Amino acid sequence: QVQLVESGGGWVQPGGSLRLSCAASGFTFRSYTMTWYRQAPGKEREFVAATGSSTNYADSVKGRFTISRDNAKNTVYLQMNSLKREDTAVYYCNARFWKYEYWGQGTQVTVSS
């Protein structure tokens, strides 16, 4: 059974940091491109960062967020620094390889004073 389980979300003040984790099971993790997306209230889901054959970031998070993966632990991470109010969203983990695509349930990140 395929599972993607995000964790690490929560409340943080502007300028703070959080580290999200996404633990995967049920598929060959190392073969998949792993991507973080986010969806703010009233907005469409948007790309944040991806790691596969290369690493890519949305312009809005470049220099502040870092995506990484540990294939031995079947886990992908998103280190988020210098958080801004506009980073508030539900963050989703996505796994994609060929015709296969899986999503996690999401974890809430709230940046507020």
PDB file of C-alpha atoms in Angstrom:
ATOM      1  CA  GLN A   1       0.000   0.000   0.000  1.00  0.00           C
ATOM      2  CA  VAL A   2       1.426   3.359  -1.063  1.00  0.00           C
ATOM      3  CA  GLN A   3       1.694   5.976   1.654  1.00  0.00           C
ATOM      4  CA  LEU A   4       3.125   9.469   1.834  1.00  0.00           C
ATOM      5  CA  VAL A   5       2.956  10.908   5.332  1.00  0.00           C
ATOM      6  CA  GLU A   6       3.924  14.529   5.902  1.00  0.00           C
ATOM      7  CA  SER A   7       4.920  15.898   9.279  1.00  0.00           C
ATOM      8  CA  GLY A   8       6.637  18.890  10.818  1.00  0.00           C
ATOM      9  CA  GLY A   9       4.080  21.579  10.110  1.00  0.00           C
ATOM     10  CA  GLY A  10       2.862  24.019  12.721  1.00  0.00           C
ATOM     11  CA  TRP A  11       2.815  27.638  13.757  1.00  0.00           C
ATOM     12  CA  VAL A  12       5.894  29.855  13.504  1.00  0.00           C
ATOM     13  CA  GLN A  13       6.555  33.567  13.698  1.00  0.00           C
ATOM     14  CA  PRO A  14       7.786  35.479  10.633  1.00  0.00           C
ATOM     15  CA  GLY A  15      11.498  34.958  10.192  1.00  0.00           C
ATOM     16  CA  GLY A  16      11.361  31.549  11.836  1.00  0.00           C
ATOM     17  CA  SER A  17      12.138  28.087  10.503  1.00  0.00           C
ATOM     18  CA  LEU A  18      10.396  24.767  10.110  1.00  0.00           C
ATOM     19  CA  ARG A  19      11.468  21.425   8.683  1.00  0.00           C
ATOM     20  CA  LEU A  20       8.878  19.318   6.929  1.00  0.00           C
ATOM     21  CA  SER A  21       9.292  15.589   6.400  1.00  0.00           C
ATOM     22  CA  CYS A  22       7.515  13.208   4.062  1.00  0.00           C
ATOM     23  CA  ALA A  23       7.905   9.520   4.811  1.00  0.00           C
ATOM     24  CA  ALA A  24       7.171   7.228   1.864  1.00  0.00           C
ATOM     25  CA  SER A  25       6.311   3.555   1.676  1.00  0.00           C
ATOM     26  CA  GLY A  26       4.893   1.078  -0.788  1.00  0.00           C
ATOM     27  CA  PHE A  27       6.938   2.059  -3.847  1.00  0.00           C
ATOM     28  CA  THR A  28      10.553   2.312  -5.023  1.00  0.00           C
ATOM     29  CA  PHE A  29      11.292   5.694  -3.497  1.00  0.00           C
ATOM     30  CA  ARG A  30      14.684   6.275  -5.134  1.00  0.00           C
ATOM     31  CA  SER A  31      13.171   6.058  -8.617  1.00  0.00           C
ATOM     32  CA  TYR A  32      10.654   8.819  -8.023  1.00  0.00           C
ATOM     33  CA  THR A  33      10.873  12.558  -8.382  1.00  0.00           C
ATOM     34  CA  MET A  34       9.753  14.000  -5.071  1.00  0.00           C
ATOM     35  CA  THR A  35       8.061  17.374  -5.032  1.00  0.00           C
ATOM     36  CA  TRP A  36       6.618  19.711  -2.421  1.00  0.00           C
ATOM     37  CA  TYR A  37       3.533  21.719  -3.330  1.00  0.00           C
ATOM     38  CA  ARG A  38       1.489  24.111  -1.243  1.00  0.00           C
ATOM     39  CA  GLN A  39      -2.014  25.503  -1.270  1.00  0.00           C
ATOM     40  CA  ALA A  40      -2.999  28.684   0.517  1.00  0.00           C
ATOM     41  CA  PRO A  41      -6.638  29.444   1.384  1.00  0.00           C
ATOM     42  CA  GLY A  42      -8.561  30.522  -1.714  1.00  0.00           C
ATOM     43  CA  LYS A  43      -5.620  29.834  -4.023  1.00  0.00           C
ATOM     44  CA  GLU A  44      -4.594  27.061  -6.366  1.00  0.00           C
ATOM     45  CA  ARG A  45      -2.023  24.500  -5.412  1.00  0.00           C
ATOM     46  CA  GLU A  46       1.447  25.662  -6.449  1.00  0.00           C
ATOM     47  CA  PHE A  47       4.885  24.142  -6.941  1.00  0.00           C
ATOM     48  CA  VAL A  48       7.453  24.744  -4.201  1.00  0.00           C
ATOM     49  CA  ALA A  49      10.465  22.493  -4.801  1.00  0.00           C
ATOM     50  CA  ALA A  50      11.420  19.201  -6.418  1.00  0.00           C
ATOM     51  CA  THR A  51      14.273  16.721  -6.273  1.00  0.00           C
ATOM     52  CA  GLY A  52      14.953  14.005  -8.784  1.00  0.00           C
ATOM     53  CA  SER A  53      17.592  14.070 -11.485  1.00  0.00           C
ATOM     54  CA  SER A  54      17.915  17.749 -10.584  1.00  0.00           C
ATOM     55  CA  THR A  55      16.683  20.109  -7.896  1.00  0.00           C
ATOM     56  CA  ASN A  56      14.328  22.981  -8.636  1.00  0.00           C
ATOM     57  CA  TYR A  57      12.661  25.715  -6.628  1.00  0.00           C
ATOM     58  CA  ALA A  58       9.887  28.188  -7.114  1.00  0.00           C
ATOM     59  CA  ASP A  59      11.235  31.730  -7.375  1.00  0.00           C
ATOM     60  CA  SER A  60       9.292  32.698  -4.273  1.00  0.00           C
ATOM     61  CA  VAL A  61      11.261  30.288  -2.053  1.00  0.00           C
ATOM     62  CA  LYS A  62      14.734  30.317  -3.649  1.00  0.00           C
ATOM     63  CA  GLY A  63      17.418  31.044  -1.109  1.00  0.00           C
ATOM     64  CA  ARG A  64      15.065  30.338   1.814  1.00  0.00           C
ATOM     65  CA  PHE A  65      13.912  26.740   1.336  1.00  0.00           C
ATOM     66  CA  THR A  66      16.015  23.630   0.794  1.00  0.00           C
ATOM     67  CA  ILE A  67      14.693  20.303  -0.426  1.00  0.00           C
ATOM     68  CA  SER A  68      16.627  17.118   0.314  1.00  0.00           C
ATOM     69  CA  ARG A  69      16.041  13.387   0.342  1.00  0.00           C
ATOM     70  CA  ASP A  70      17.362  10.351   2.153  1.00  0.00           C
ATOM     71  CA  ASN A  71      16.816   7.319  -0.051  1.00  0.00           C
ATOM     72  CA  ALA A  72      17.887   4.979   2.748  1.00  0.00           C
ATOM     73  CA  LYS A  73      15.037   6.310   4.902  1.00  0.00           C
ATOM     74  CA  ASN A  74      12.553   6.799   2.054  1.00  0.00           C
ATOM     75  CA  THR A  75      12.073  10.359   3.214  1.00  0.00           C
ATOM     76  CA  VAL A  76      12.105  13.782   1.603  1.00  0.00           C
ATOM     77  CA  TYR A  77      12.563  16.966   3.596  1.00  0.00           C
ATOM     78  CA  LEU A  78      11.831  20.638   3.150  1.00  0.00           C
ATOM     79  CA  GLN A  79      13.882  22.976   5.314  1.00  0.00           C
ATOM     80  CA  MET A  80      12.125  26.327   5.422  1.00  0.00           C
ATOM     81  CA  ASN A  81      13.999  29.353   6.738  1.00  0.00           C
ATOM     82  CA  SER A  82      13.161  33.055   6.884  1.00  0.00           C
ATOM     83  CA  LEU A  83       9.491  32.213   6.733  1.00  0.00           C
ATOM     84  CA  LYS A  84       7.049  34.879   5.621  1.00  0.00           C
ATOM     85  CA  ARG A  85       3.327  35.276   6.215  1.00  0.00           C
ATOM     86  CA  GLU A  86       2.735  34.456   2.568  1.00  0.00           C
ATOM     87  CA  ASP A  87       4.264  31.008   3.128  1.00  0.00           C
ATOM     88  CA  THR A  88       1.173  30.072   5.123  1.00  0.00           C
ATOM     89  CA  ALA A  89      -0.428  27.095   3.374  1.00  0.00           C
ATOM     90  CA  VAL A  90      -1.048  23.390   3.484  1.00  0.00           C
ATOM     91  CA  TYR A  91       2.102  21.702   2.210  1.00  0.00           C
ATOM     92  CA  TYR A  92       1.761  18.502   0.210  1.00  0.00           C
ATOM     93  CA  CYS A  93       4.293  15.856  -0.713  1.00  0.00           C
ATOM     94  CA  ASN A  94       4.103  14.380  -4.223  1.00  0.00           C
ATOM     95  CA  ALA A  95       5.843  11.366  -5.745  1.00  0.00           C
ATOM     96  CA  ARG A  96       5.984  10.924  -9.512  1.00  0.00           C
ATOM     97  CA  PHE A  97       7.542   8.364 -11.862  1.00  0.00           C
ATOM     98  CA  TRP A  98       6.343   7.655 -15.401  1.00  0.00           C
ATOM     99  CA  LYS A  99       2.569   7.173 -15.161  1.00  0.00           C
ATOM    100  CA  TYR A 100       2.520   6.771 -11.415  1.00  0.00           C
ATOM    101  CA  GLU A 101       1.775   9.674  -9.088  1.00  0.00           C
ATOM    102  CA  TYR A 102       0.970   9.770  -5.395  1.00  0.00           C
ATOM    103  CA  TRP A 103       0.020  12.501  -2.931  1.00  0.00           C
ATOM    104  CA  GLY A 104       0.243  12.893   0.812  1.00  0.00           C
ATOM    105  CA  GLN A 105      -2.521  14.266   2.985  1.00  0.00           C
ATOM    106  CA  GLY A 106      -0.792  17.577   3.653  1.00  0.00           C
ATOM    107  CA  THR A 107       0.550  19.403   6.696  1.00  0.00           C
ATOM    108  CA  GLN A 108      -0.472  22.913   7.741  1.00  0.00           C
ATOM    109  CA  VAL A 109       2.144  25.642   8.035  1.00  0.00           C
ATOM    110  CA  THR A 110       1.027  28.916   9.597  1.00  0.00           C
ATOM    111  CA  VAL A 111       3.345  31.925   9.705  1.00  0.00           C
ATOM    112  CA  SER A 112       1.948  34.601  11.982  1.00  0.00           C
ATOM    113  CA  SER A 113       2.892  36.876  14.810  1.00  0.00           C
TER     114      SER A 113
END
